[in-house]
Amino acid sequence: MFVVDLTFDCYQDTTLEHAEQAINRLVNALRFNGQIMGEEFPTVLKDGYFITRVMCPTEDAMHPLNNSPFVKHSIEKLHSAGLLAPKIKVIGQDIHSNGADTCKSPSSYILYTTYVHTCSPLYCGDDFLPVPLFTIPAIANGDYKTLIKWQEDWQACDNAGSLLRH
């Protein structure tokens, strides 16, 4: 996975509340499209702009060609909060994360997660590497929210089971 900074410049006066809502809407859209991973996205306000740090499954995950209709809509909604579309800066590859699957046409897929995984819940059946969700056809409403929600629910149950064993 890759560490990426999203920088949101303010082009007009806004409130912290409006900016935060617009950034959160976009982050959730990116998350449910599989372009960013995880559940926590630190955001800082610095010198009149916001920076949100995210984890992406591939170096090119934030390319506009990967954007779902909801991501595109969320980028447009930034303007009503006085923010420009984010500038994207790839910081580098995370040394502690799994790589991403690069198979062009896997023979099968495996739905898999544990409470410690922050990668895609869909794995390639050929090399057992996580498949970036935005590389496969959307499954519902133009994104992968149902898969992400399944992963969250499973991780919560897996974590509870782990705690009960100790």
CSV table of N, CA and C in Angstrom, one decimal:
chain,number,residue,atom,x,y,z
A,1,MET,N,0.8,-1.2,0.0
A,1,MET,CA,0.0,0.0,0.0
A,1,MET,C,0.9,1.2,0.0
A,2,PHE,N,0.3,2.3,-0.4
A,2,PHE,CA,1.0,3.6,-0.5
A,2,PHE,C,0.4,4.7,0.4
A,3,VAL,N,1.3,5.4,1.0
A,3,VAL,CA,0.9,6.5,1.9
A,3,VAL,C,0.7,7.7,0.9
A,4,VAL,N,-0.4,8.4,1.0
A,4,VAL,CA,-0.8,9.5,0.1
A,4,VAL,C,-1.3,10.7,0.9
A,5,ASP,N,-0.9,11.9,0.6
A,5,ASP,CA,-1.5,13.1,1.2
A,5,ASP,C,-2.4,13.7,0.2
A,6,LEU,N,-3.6,14.1,0.7
A,6,LEU,CA,-4.6,14.8,-0.1
A,6,LEU,C,-4.6,16.2,0.5
A,7,THR,N,-4.3,17.2,-0.3
A,7,THR,CA,-4.3,18.6,0.1
A,7,THR,C,-5.4,19.4,-0.5
A,8,PHE,N,-6.2,19.9,0.4
A,8,PHE,CA,-7.4,20.7,0.0
A,8,PHE,C,-7.2,22.2,0.3
A,9,ASP,N,-7.1,22.9,-0.8
A,9,ASP,CA,-6.9,24.4,-0.7
A,9,ASP,C,-8.3,25.1,-0.6
A,10,CYS,N,-8.3,26.1,0.3
A,10,CYS,CA,-9.5,26.9,0.4
A,10,CYS,C,-9.4,28.0,-0.6
A,11,TYR,N,-10.5,28.2,-1.4
A,11,TYR,CA,-10.4,29.3,-2.4
A,11,TYR,C,-11.4,30.4,-2.0
A,12,GLN,N,-12.2,30.2,-0.9
A,12,GLN,CA,-13.1,31.2,-0.4
A,12,GLN,C,-13.3,30.9,1.1
A,13,ASP,N,-13.8,31.9,1.7
A,13,ASP,CA,-14.1,31.7,3.2
A,13,ASP,C,-15.0,30.6,3.4
A,14,THR,N,-14.7,29.8,4.4
A,14,THR,CA,-15.6,28.6,4.7
A,14,THR,C,-15.5,28.4,6.2
A,15,THR,N,-16.3,27.5,6.7
A,15,THR,CA,-16.3,27.2,8.1
A,15,THR,C,-15.6,25.9,8.3
A,16,LEU,N,-15.1,25.6,9.4
A,16,LEU,CA,-14.4,24.3,9.7
A,16,LEU,C,-15.5,23.2,9.5
A,17,GLU,N,-16.7,23.5,10.0
A,17,GLU,CA,-17.7,22.4,9.9
A,17,GLU,C,-18.0,22.1,8.4
A,18,HIS,N,-18.2,23.1,7.5
A,18,HIS,CA,-18.5,22.8,6.1
A,18,HIS,C,-17.3,22.1,5.4
A,19,ALA,N,-16.1,22.6,5.7
A,19,ALA,CA,-14.9,21.9,5.1
A,19,ALA,C,-14.8,20.5,5.6
A,20,GLU,N,-15.0,20.2,6.9
A,20,GLU,CA,-14.9,18.9,7.4
A,20,GLU,C,-15.9,18.0,6.8
A,21,GLN,N,-17.1,18.4,6.7
A,21,GLN,CA,-18.2,17.6,6.1
A,21,GLN,C,-17.9,17.2,4.6
A,22,ALA,N,-17.4,18.2,3.9
A,22,ALA,CA,-17.0,18.0,2.5
A,22,ALA,C,-15.9,17.0,2.3
A,23,ILE,N,-14.9,17.2,3.2
A,23,ILE,CA,-13.7,16.3,3.1
A,23,ILE,C,-14.1,14.9,3.5
A,24,ASN,N,-14.9,14.8,4.6
A,24,ASN,CA,-15.4,13.4,5.0
A,24,ASN,C,-16.2,12.7,4.0
A,25,ARG,N,-17.1,13.5,3.3
A,25,ARG,CA,-17.9,12.9,2.2
A,25,ARG,C,-17.0,12.3,1.1
A,26,LEU,N,-15.9,13.1,0.7
A,26,LEU,CA,-15.0,12.6,-0.3
A,26,LEU,C,-14.2,11.4,0.2
A,27,VAL,N,-13.7,11.4,1.4
A,27,VAL,CA,-13.0,10.3,2.0
A,27,VAL,C,-13.8,9.0,2.0
A,28,ASN,N,-15.1,9.2,2.4
A,28,ASN,CA,-16.0,8.0,2.5
A,28,ASN,C,-16.2,7.5,1.1
A,29,ALA,N,-16.4,8.4,0.1
A,29,ALA,CA,-16.6,8.0,-1.3
A,29,ALA,C,-15.4,7.2,-1.8
A,30,LEU,N,-14.2,7.7,-1.5
A,30,LEU,CA,-13.0,7.0,-2.0
A,30,LEU,C,-12.8,5.7,-1.3
A,31,ARG,N,-13.2,5.6,0.0
A,31,ARG,CA,-13.1,4.4,0.7
A,31,ARG,C,-14.1,3.3,0.2
A,32,PHE,N,-15.3,3.7,-0.1
A,32,PHE,CA,-16.3,2.8,-0.6
A,32,PHE,C,-16.0,2.4,-2.0
A,33,ASN,N,-15.2,3.2,-2.7
A,33,ASN,CA,-14.7,2.8,-4.1
A,33,ASN,C,-13.5,2.0,-4.1
A,34,GLY,N,-12.9,1.7,-2.9
A,34,GLY,CA,-11.7,0.9,-2.8
A,34,GLY,C,-10.4,1.6,-3.1
A,35,GLN,N,-10.5,3.0,-3.3
A,35,GLN,CA,-9.3,3.7,-3.6
A,35,GLN,C,-8.4,4.0,-2.4
A,36,ILE,N,-9.0,4.1,-1.3
A,36,ILE,CA,-8.3,4.2,0.0
A,36,ILE,C,-8.7,3.2,0.9
A,37,MET,N,-7.8,2.8,1.9
A,37,MET,CA,-8.1,1.7,2.8
A,37,MET,C,-8.1,2.2,4.2
A,38,GLY,N,-8.7,1.5,5.1
A,38,GLY,CA,-8.7,1.8,6.5
A,38,GLY,C,-10.0,2.5,6.9
A,39,GLU,N,-9.9,2.9,8.2
A,39,GLU,CA,-11.1,3.6,8.8
A,39,GLU,C,-10.8,5.0,9.4
A,40,GLU,N,-9.5,5.2,9.6
A,40,GLU,CA,-9.1,6.5,10.3
A,40,GLU,C,-8.2,7.3,9.3
A,41,PHE,N,-8.6,8.5,9.1
A,41,PHE,CA,-7.9,9.4,8.2
A,41,PHE,C,-7.6,10.7,8.9
A,42,PRO,N,-6.4,10.9,9.4
A,42,PRO,CA,-6.1,12.1,10.1
A,42,PRO,C,-6.1,13.3,9.1
A,43,THR,N,-6.7,14.4,9.6
A,43,THR,CA,-6.8,15.6,8.8
A,43,THR,C,-6.3,16.7,9.6
A,44,VAL,N,-5.4,17.6,9.0
A,44,VAL,CA,-4.9,18.7,9.8
A,44,VAL,C,-5.3,20.0,9.0
A,45,LEU,N,-5.4,21.1,9.7
A,45,LEU,CA,-5.6,22.4,9.1
A,45,LEU,C,-4.3,23.1,9.3
A,46,LYS,N,-3.7,23.6,8.2
A,46,LYS,CA,-2.4,24.2,8.3
A,46,LYS,C,-2.3,25.4,7.3
A,47,ASP,N,-2.1,26.6,7.8
A,47,ASP,CA,-1.9,27.7,6.9
A,47,ASP,C,-3.0,27.9,5.9
A,48,GLY,N,-4.3,27.7,6.2
A,48,GLY,CA,-5.4,27.9,5.3
A,48,GLY,C,-5.7,26.7,4.4
A,49,TYR,N,-5.1,25.6,4.6
A,49,TYR,CA,-5.4,24.4,3.8
A,49,TYR,C,-5.5,23.2,4.7
A,50,PHE,N,-6.1,22.2,4.2
A,50,PHE,CA,-6.3,20.9,4.9
A,50,PHE,C,-5.5,19.8,4.3
A,51,ILE,N,-4.9,19.0,5.1
A,51,ILE,CA,-4.2,17.8,4.6
A,51,ILE,C,-4.8,16.6,5.2
A,52,THR,N,-5.2,15.6,4.4
A,52,THR,CA,-5.7,14.3,4.9
A,52,THR,C,-4.7,13.2,4.4
A,53,ARG,N,-4.3,12.4,5.4
A,53,ARG,CA,-3.3,11.3,5.0
A,53,ARG,C,-4.1,10.0,4.9
A,54,VAL,N,-3.9,9.3,3.8
A,54,VAL,CA,-4.7,8.1,3.5
A,54,VAL,C,-3.7,7.0,3.0
A,55,MET,N,-4.2,5.8,3.0
A,55,MET,CA,-3.5,4.6,2.5
A,55,MET,C,-4.2,4.2,1.2
A,56,CYS,N,-3.4,4.0,0.2
A,56,CYS,CA,-4.0,3.5,-1.1
A,56,CYS,C,-3.4,2.2,-1.5
A,57,PRO,N,-4.2,1.3,-2.1
A,57,PRO,CA,-3.8,0.0,-2.4
A,57,PRO,C,-2.7,-0.1,-3.5
A,58,THR,N,-2.7,0.9,-4.4
A,58,THR,CA,-1.8,1.0,-5.5
A,58,THR,C,-1.3,2.5,-5.6
A,59,GLU,N,-0.2,2.6,-6.3
A,59,GLU,CA,0.4,4.0,-6.4
A,59,GLU,C,-0.6,4.9,-7.3
A,60,ASP,N,-1.3,4.3,-8.2
A,60,ASP,CA,-2.2,5.1,-9.1
A,60,ASP,C,-3.6,5.0,-8.7
A,61,ALA,N,-3.9,4.6,-7.5
A,61,ALA,CA,-5.3,4.4,-7.0
A,61,ALA,C,-6.1,5.7,-7.1
A,62,MET,N,-5.5,6.9,-6.9
A,62,MET,CA,-6.2,8.2,-6.9
A,62,MET,C,-6.3,8.8,-8.3
A,63,HIS,N,-5.9,8.1,-9.3
A,63,HIS,CA,-6.0,8.6,-10.7
A,63,HIS,C,-7.5,8.8,-11.0
A,64,PRO,N,-7.9,9.9,-11.6
A,64,PRO,CA,-9.3,10.2,-11.9
A,64,PRO,C,-10.0,9.2,-12.6
A,65,LEU,N,-9.3,8.4,-13.4
A,65,LEU,CA,-10.0,7.3,-14.2
A,65,LEU,C,-10.6,6.2,-13.3
A,66,ASN,N,-10.1,6.2,-12.0
A,66,ASN,CA,-10.6,5.2,-11.1
A,66,ASN,C,-11.8,5.7,-10.3
A,67,ASN,N,-12.1,7.0,-10.4
A,67,ASN,CA,-13.2,7.6,-9.6
A,67,ASN,C,-14.6,7.0,-10.0
A,68,SER,N,-15.3,6.7,-9.0
A,68,SER,CA,-16.7,6.3,-9.3
A,68,SER,C,-17.6,7.5,-9.4
A,69,PRO,N,-18.8,7.4,-9.9
A,69,PRO,CA,-19.7,8.5,-9.9
A,69,PRO,C,-19.9,9.2,-8.6
A,70,PHE,N,-19.9,8.5,-7.5
A,70,PHE,CA,-20.1,9.1,-6.1
A,70,PHE,C,-18.8,9.9,-5.8
A,71,VAL,N,-17.6,9.4,-6.2
A,71,VAL,CA,-16.4,10.1,-5.9
A,71,VAL,C,-16.4,11.4,-6.7
A,72,LYS,N,-16.8,11.4,-8.0
A,72,LYS,CA,-16.9,12.6,-8.8
A,72,LYS,C,-17.8,13.6,-8.2
A,73,HIS,N,-19.0,13.1,-7.8
A,73,HIS,CA,-20.0,14.0,-7.1
A,73,HIS,C,-19.4,14.6,-5.9
A,74,SER,N,-18.7,13.8,-5.1
A,74,SER,CA,-18.1,14.3,-3.8
A,74,SER,C,-17.1,15.4,-4.1
A,75,ILE,N,-16.3,15.2,-5.2
A,75,ILE,CA,-15.3,16.2,-5.5
A,75,ILE,C,-16.0,17.5,-5.9
A,76,GLU,N,-17.1,17.4,-6.7
A,76,GLU,CA,-17.9,18.6,-7.1
A,76,GLU,C,-18.4,19.3,-5.8
A,77,LYS,N,-18.9,18.5,-4.8
A,77,LYS,CA,-19.4,19.1,-3.6
A,77,LYS,C,-18.4,19.9,-2.8
A,78,LEU,N,-17.1,19.6,-3.0
A,78,LEU,CA,-16.1,20.3,-2.3
A,78,LEU,C,-16.2,21.8,-2.5
A,79,HIS,N,-16.6,22.2,-3.8
A,79,HIS,CA,-16.6,23.6,-4.2
A,79,HIS,C,-17.7,24.3,-3.4
A,80,SER,N,-18.8,23.7,-3.0
A,80,SER,CA,-19.8,24.4,-2.2
A,80,SER,C,-19.3,24.7,-0.8
A,81,ALA,N,-18.3,24.0,-0.4
A,81,ALA,CA,-17.7,24.2,0.9
A,81,ALA,C,-16.4,25.1,0.8
A,82,GLY,N,-16.2,25.7,-0.4
A,82,GLY,CA,-15.1,26.6,-0.6
A,82,GLY,C,-13.7,25.9,-0.7
A,83,LEU,N,-13.7,24.6,-1.1
A,83,LEU,CA,-12.5,23.9,-1.2
A,83,LEU,C,-12.3,23.5,-2.7
A,84,LEU,N,-11.0,23.4,-3.1
A,84,LEU,CA,-10.7,22.9,-4.4
A,84,LEU,C,-10.5,21.4,-4.4
A,85,ALA,N,-10.6,20.8,-5.5
A,85,ALA,CA,-10.3,19.3,-5.6
A,85,ALA,C,-8.9,19.1,-5.0
A,86,PRO,N,-8.7,17.9,-4.3
A,86,PRO,CA,-7.4,17.7,-3.6
A,86,PRO,C,-6.3,17.6,-4.6
A,87,LYS,N,-5.1,18.1,-4.1
A,87,LYS,CA,-3.9,17.8,-4.8
A,87,LYS,C,-3.4,16.5,-4.2
A,88,ILE,N,-2.9,15.6,-5.0
A,88,ILE,CA,-2.5,14.3,-4.5
A,88,ILE,C,-1.0,14.2,-4.5
A,89,LYS,N,-0.4,13.8,-3.4
A,89,LYS,CA,1.0,13.6,-3.3
A,89,LYS,C,1.3,12.2,-2.7
A,90,VAL,N,1.9,11.3,-3.5
A,90,VAL,CA,2.2,10.0,-3.1
A,90,VAL,C,3.5,10.1,-2.3
A,91,ILE,N,3.4,9.8,-1.0
A,91,ILE,CA,4.6,9.9,-0.1
A,91,ILE,C,5.6,8.7,-0.3
A,92,GLY,N,5.0,7.5,-0.5
A,92,GLY,CA,5.8,6.4,-0.7
A,92,GLY,C,5.1,5.1,-0.3
A,93,GLN,N,5.7,4.0,-0.6
A,93,GLN,CA,5.2,2.7,-0.3
A,93,GLN,C,5.3,2.4,1.2
A,94,ASP,N,4.3,1.9,1.9
A,94,ASP,CA,4.3,1.5,3.3
A,94,ASP,C,5.1,0.2,3.4
A,95,ILE,N,6.1,0.2,4.3
A,95,ILE,CA,6.9,-1.0,4.4
A,95,ILE,C,6.2,-2.1,5.2
A,96,HIS,N,5.1,-1.8,5.8
A,96,HIS,CA,4.5,-2.8,6.7
A,96,HIS,C,3.2,-3.4,6.0
A,97,SER,N,2.9,-3.0,4.8
A,97,SER,CA,1.6,-3.4,4.2
A,97,SER,C,1.8,-4.5,3.1
A,98,ASN,N,0.7,-5.2,2.9
A,98,ASN,CA,0.7,-6.2,1.8
A,98,ASN,C,0.8,-5.4,0.4
A,99,GLY,N,1.3,-6.1,-0.6
A,99,GLY,CA,1.2,-5.6,-1.9
A,99,GLY,C,-0.2,-5.8,-2.5
A,100,ALA,N,-0.4,-5.4,-3.7
A,100,ALA,CA,-1.7,-5.6,-4.3
A,100,ALA,C,-1.6,-6.5,-5.5
A,101,ASP,N,-2.7,-7.2,-5.8
A,101,ASP,CA,-2.7,-8.2,-6.9
A,101,ASP,C,-2.6,-7.5,-8.2
A,102,THR,N,-1.9,-8.1,-9.1
A,102,THR,CA,-1.7,-7.5,-10.4
A,102,THR,C,-2.2,-8.4,-11.5
A,103,CYS,N,-2.9,-9.5,-11.2
A,103,CYS,CA,-3.4,-10.5,-12.2
A,103,CYS,C,-4.4,-9.7,-13.1
A,104,LYS,N,-4.3,-9.9,-14.4
A,104,LYS,CA,-5.2,-9.3,-15.3
A,104,LYS,C,-6.6,-10.0,-15.3
A,105,SER,N,-6.6,-11.3,-15.3
A,105,SER,CA,-7.9,-12.1,-15.2
A,105,SER,C,-7.7,-13.3,-14.3
A,106,PRO,N,-7.9,-13.0,-13.0
A,106,PRO,CA,-7.8,-14.2,-12.0
A,106,PRO,C,-8.8,-15.3,-12.3
A,107,SER,N,-8.4,-16.5,-12.0
A,107,SER,CA,-9.3,-17.6,-12.2
A,107,SER,C,-10.4,-17.7,-11.2
A,108,SER,N,-10.2,-17.0,-10.0
A,108,SER,CA,-11.2,-17.0,-9.0
A,108,SER,C,-10.8,-15.9,-8.0
A,109,TYR,N,-11.8,-15.6,-7.1
A,109,TYR,CA,-11.6,-14.6,-6.1
A,109,TYR,C,-12.0,-15.2,-4.7
A,110,ILE,N,-11.4,-14.7,-3.7
A,110,ILE,CA,-11.6,-15.2,-2.3
A,110,ILE,C,-12.0,-14.0,-1.5
A,111,LEU,N,-13.1,-14.1,-0.7
A,111,LEU,CA,-13.5,-13.1,0.2
A,111,LEU,C,-12.8,-13.5,1.5
A,112,TYR,N,-11.9,-12.6,2.1
A,112,TYR,CA,-11.1,-12.9,3.2
A,112,TYR,C,-10.7,-11.7,4.0
A,113,THR,N,-10.8,-11.8,5.3
A,113,THR,CA,-10.3,-10.7,6.2
A,113,THR,C,-10.1,-11.3,7.6
A,114,THR,N,-9.3,-10.5,8.4
A,114,THR,CA,-9.2,-10.7,9.8
A,114,THR,C,-9.3,-9.4,10.5
A,115,TYR,N,-9.3,-9.3,11.8
A,115,TYR,CA,-9.5,-8.0,12.4
A,115,TYR,C,-8.3,-7.2,12.3
A,116,VAL,N,-7.1,-7.7,11.9
A,116,VAL,CA,-5.9,-6.9,11.7
A,116,VAL,C,-5.7,-6.4,10.3
A,117,HIS,N,-6.5,-6.8,9.3
A,117,HIS,CA,-6.3,-6.5,7.9
A,117,HIS,C,-6.8,-5.1,7.6
A,118,THR,N,-6.0,-4.3,6.9
A,118,THR,CA,-6.5,-3.0,6.4
A,118,THR,C,-6.6,-3.0,4.9
A,119,CYS,N,-6.4,-4.1,4.3
A,119,CYS,CA,-6.4,-4.1,2.8
A,119,CYS,C,-7.8,-4.6,2.3
A,120,SER,N,-7.8,-4.7,1.0
A,120,SER,CA,-9.1,-5.1,0.3
A,120,SER,C,-9.5,-6.5,0.9
A,121,PRO,N,-10.9,-6.7,1.0
A,121,PRO,CA,-11.4,-8.0,1.5
A,121,PRO,C,-11.4,-9.0,0.4
A,122,LEU,N,-11.1,-8.6,-0.9
A,122,LEU,CA,-11.2,-9.5,-2.0
A,122,LEU,C,-9.8,-9.9,-2.4
A,123,TYR,N,-9.5,-11.2,-2.5
A,123,TYR,CA,-8.2,-11.7,-2.8
A,123,TYR,C,-8.2,-12.4,-4.1
A,124,CYS,N,-7.1,-12.4,-4.8
A,124,CYS,CA,-7.0,-13.2,-6.1
A,124,CYS,C,-6.8,-14.6,-5.7
A,125,GLY,N,-7.5,-15.5,-6.4
A,125,GLY,CA,-7.4,-16.9,-6.1
A,125,GLY,C,-6.2,-17.6,-6.7
A,126,ASP,N,-5.4,-16.8,-7.5
A,126,ASP,CA,-4.2,-17.4,-8.1
A,126,ASP,C,-2.9,-17.1,-7.2
A,127,ASP,N,-2.9,-15.9,-6.7
A,127,ASP,CA,-1.7,-15.5,-5.9
A,127,ASP,C,-2.0,-15.1,-4.5
A,128,PHE,N,-3.2,-15.1,-4.0
A,128,PHE,CA,-3.7,-14.7,-2.7
A,128,PHE,C,-3.1,-13.4,-2.3
A,129,LEU,N,-3.2,-12.4,-3.2
A,129,LEU,CA,-2.9,-11.0,-2.9
A,129,LEU,C,-4.2,-10.2,-3.0
A,130,PRO,N,-4.3,-9.1,-2.1
A,130,PRO,CA,-5.6,-8.3,-2.2
A,130,PRO,C,-5.8,-7.7,-3.5
A,131,VAL,N,-7.0,-7.7,-4.0
A,131,VAL,CA,-7.4,-7.1,-5.2
A,131,VAL,C,-7.9,-5.7,-5.0
A,132,PRO,N,-7.3,-4.7,-5.6
A,132,PRO,CA,-7.9,-3.3,-5.4
A,132,PRO,C,-9.3,-3.3,-6.0
A,133,LEU,N,-10.3,-2.9,-5.2
A,133,LEU,CA,-11.7,-3.1,-5.6
A,133,LEU,C,-12.0,-2.2,-6.8
A,134,PHE,N,-11.4,-1.1,-6.9
A,134,PHE,CA,-11.7,-0.2,-8.1
A,134,PHE,C,-11.3,-0.8,-9.4
A,135,THR,N,-10.6,-1.9,-9.4
A,135,THR,CA,-10.1,-2.6,-10.7
A,135,THR,C,-11.2,-3.6,-11.2
A,136,ILE,N,-12.2,-3.9,-10.4
A,136,ILE,CA,-13.2,-4.8,-10.8
A,136,ILE,C,-14.5,-4.0,-11.0
A,137,PRO,N,-15.5,-4.6,-11.7
A,137,PRO,CA,-16.8,-3.9,-11.9
A,137,PRO,C,-17.5,-3.7,-10.5
A,138,ALA,N,-18.1,-2.5,-10.4
A,138,ALA,CA,-18.8,-2.2,-9.2
A,138,ALA,C,-19.9,-3.2,-8.9
A,139,ILE,N,-20.2,-3.4,-7.7
A,139,ILE,CA,-21.2,-4.5,-7.3
A,139,ILE,C,-22.5,-3.9,-7.0
A,140,ALA,N,-22.6,-2.7,-6.5
A,140,ALA,CA,-23.9,-2.1,-6.1
A,140,ALA,C,-23.8,-0.6,-6.0
A,141,ASN,N,-24.8,0.1,-6.6
A,141,ASN,CA,-24.8,1.5,-6.6
A,141,ASN,C,-23.5,2.2,-7.0
A,142,GLY,N,-22.8,1.5,-7.9
A,142,GLY,CA,-21.6,2.1,-8.4
A,142,GLY,C,-20.3,2.0,-7.6
A,143,ASP,N,-20.4,1.3,-6.4
A,143,ASP,CA,-19.2,1.2,-5.6
A,143,ASP,C,-19.2,-0.2,-4.9
A,144,TYR,N,-18.4,-0.3,-3.8
A,144,TYR,CA,-18.1,-1.6,-3.1
A,144,TYR,C,-18.5,-1.4,-1.7
A,145,LYS,N,-19.4,-0.5,-1.3
A,145,LYS,CA,-19.8,-0.3,0.1
A,145,LYS,C,-20.2,-1.6,0.8
A,146,THR,N,-20.9,-2.4,0.1
A,146,THR,CA,-21.4,-3.7,0.7
A,146,THR,C,-20.2,-4.6,1.1
A,147,LEU,N,-19.2,-4.7,0.3
A,147,LEU,CA,-18.0,-5.4,0.6
A,147,LEU,C,-17.3,-4.8,1.8
A,148,ILE,N,-17.1,-3.5,1.8
A,148,ILE,CA,-16.4,-2.8,2.9
A,148,ILE,C,-17.2,-3.0,4.2
A,149,LYS,N,-18.5,-2.9,4.1
A,149,LYS,CA,-19.3,-3.1,5.3
A,149,LYS,C,-19.2,-4.5,5.8
A,150,TRP,N,-19.2,-5.5,4.9
A,150,TRP,CA,-19.0,-6.9,5.3
A,150,TRP,C,-17.7,-7.1,6.0
A,151,GLN,N,-16.7,-6.5,5.5
A,151,GLN,CA,-15.3,-6.5,6.1
A,151,GLN,C,-15.4,-5.9,7.5
A,152,GLU,N,-16.0,-4.8,7.7
A,152,GLU,CA,-16.1,-4.1,9.0
A,152,GLU,C,-16.8,-5.0,10.0
A,153,ASP,N,-17.9,-5.6,9.6
A,153,ASP,CA,-18.7,-6.5,10.4
A,153,ASP,C,-17.9,-7.7,10.8
A,154,TRP,N,-17.3,-8.3,9.8
A,154,TRP,CA,-16.5,-9.5,10.1
A,154,TRP,C,-15.3,-9.2,11.1
A,155,GLN,N,-14.7,-8.1,10.8
A,155,GLN,CA,-13.5,-7.7,11.7
A,155,GLN,C,-14.0,-7.5,13.1
A,156,ALA,N,-15.1,-6.9,13.3
A,156,ALA,CA,-15.7,-6.7,14.6
A,156,ALA,C,-15.9,-8.0,15.3
A,157,CYS,N,-16.5,-9.0,14.6
A,157,CYS,CA,-16.8,-10.3,15.2
A,157,CYS,C,-15.5,-11.0,15.5
A,158,ASP,N,-14.5,-11.0,14.5
A,158,ASP,CA,-13.2,-11.6,14.7
A,158,ASP,C,-12.5,-11.1,15.9
A,159,ASN,N,-12.5,-9.7,16.1
A,159,ASN,CA,-11.9,-9.1,17.2
A,159,ASN,C,-12.5,-9.5,18.5
A,160,ALA,N,-13.8,-9.6,18.5
A,160,ALA,CA,-14.5,-10.0,19.7
A,160,ALA,C,-14.2,-11.4,20.1
A,161,GLY,N,-14.1,-12.3,19.1
A,161,GLY,CA,-13.7,-13.7,19.4
A,161,GLY,C,-12.3,-13.8,19.9
A,162,SER,N,-11.4,-13.0,19.4
A,162,SER,CA,-10.0,-12.9,19.8
A,162,SER,C,-9.9,-12.5,21.3
A,163,LEU,N,-10.7,-11.5,21.6
A,163,LEU,CA,-10.7,-11.0,23.0
A,163,LEU,C,-11.3,-12.0,24.0
A,164,LEU,N,-12.3,-12.7,23.6
A,164,LEU,CA,-12.9,-13.7,24.4
A,164,LEU,C,-12.0,-14.9,24.7
A,165,ARG,N,-11.1,-15.2,23.7
A,165,ARG,CA,-10.2,-16.3,23.9
A,165,ARG,C,-9.1,-16.0,24.9
A,166,HIS,N,-8.8,-14.8,25.2
A,166,HIS,CA,-7.7,-14.4,26.1
A,166,HIS,C,-8.2,-14.1,27.4
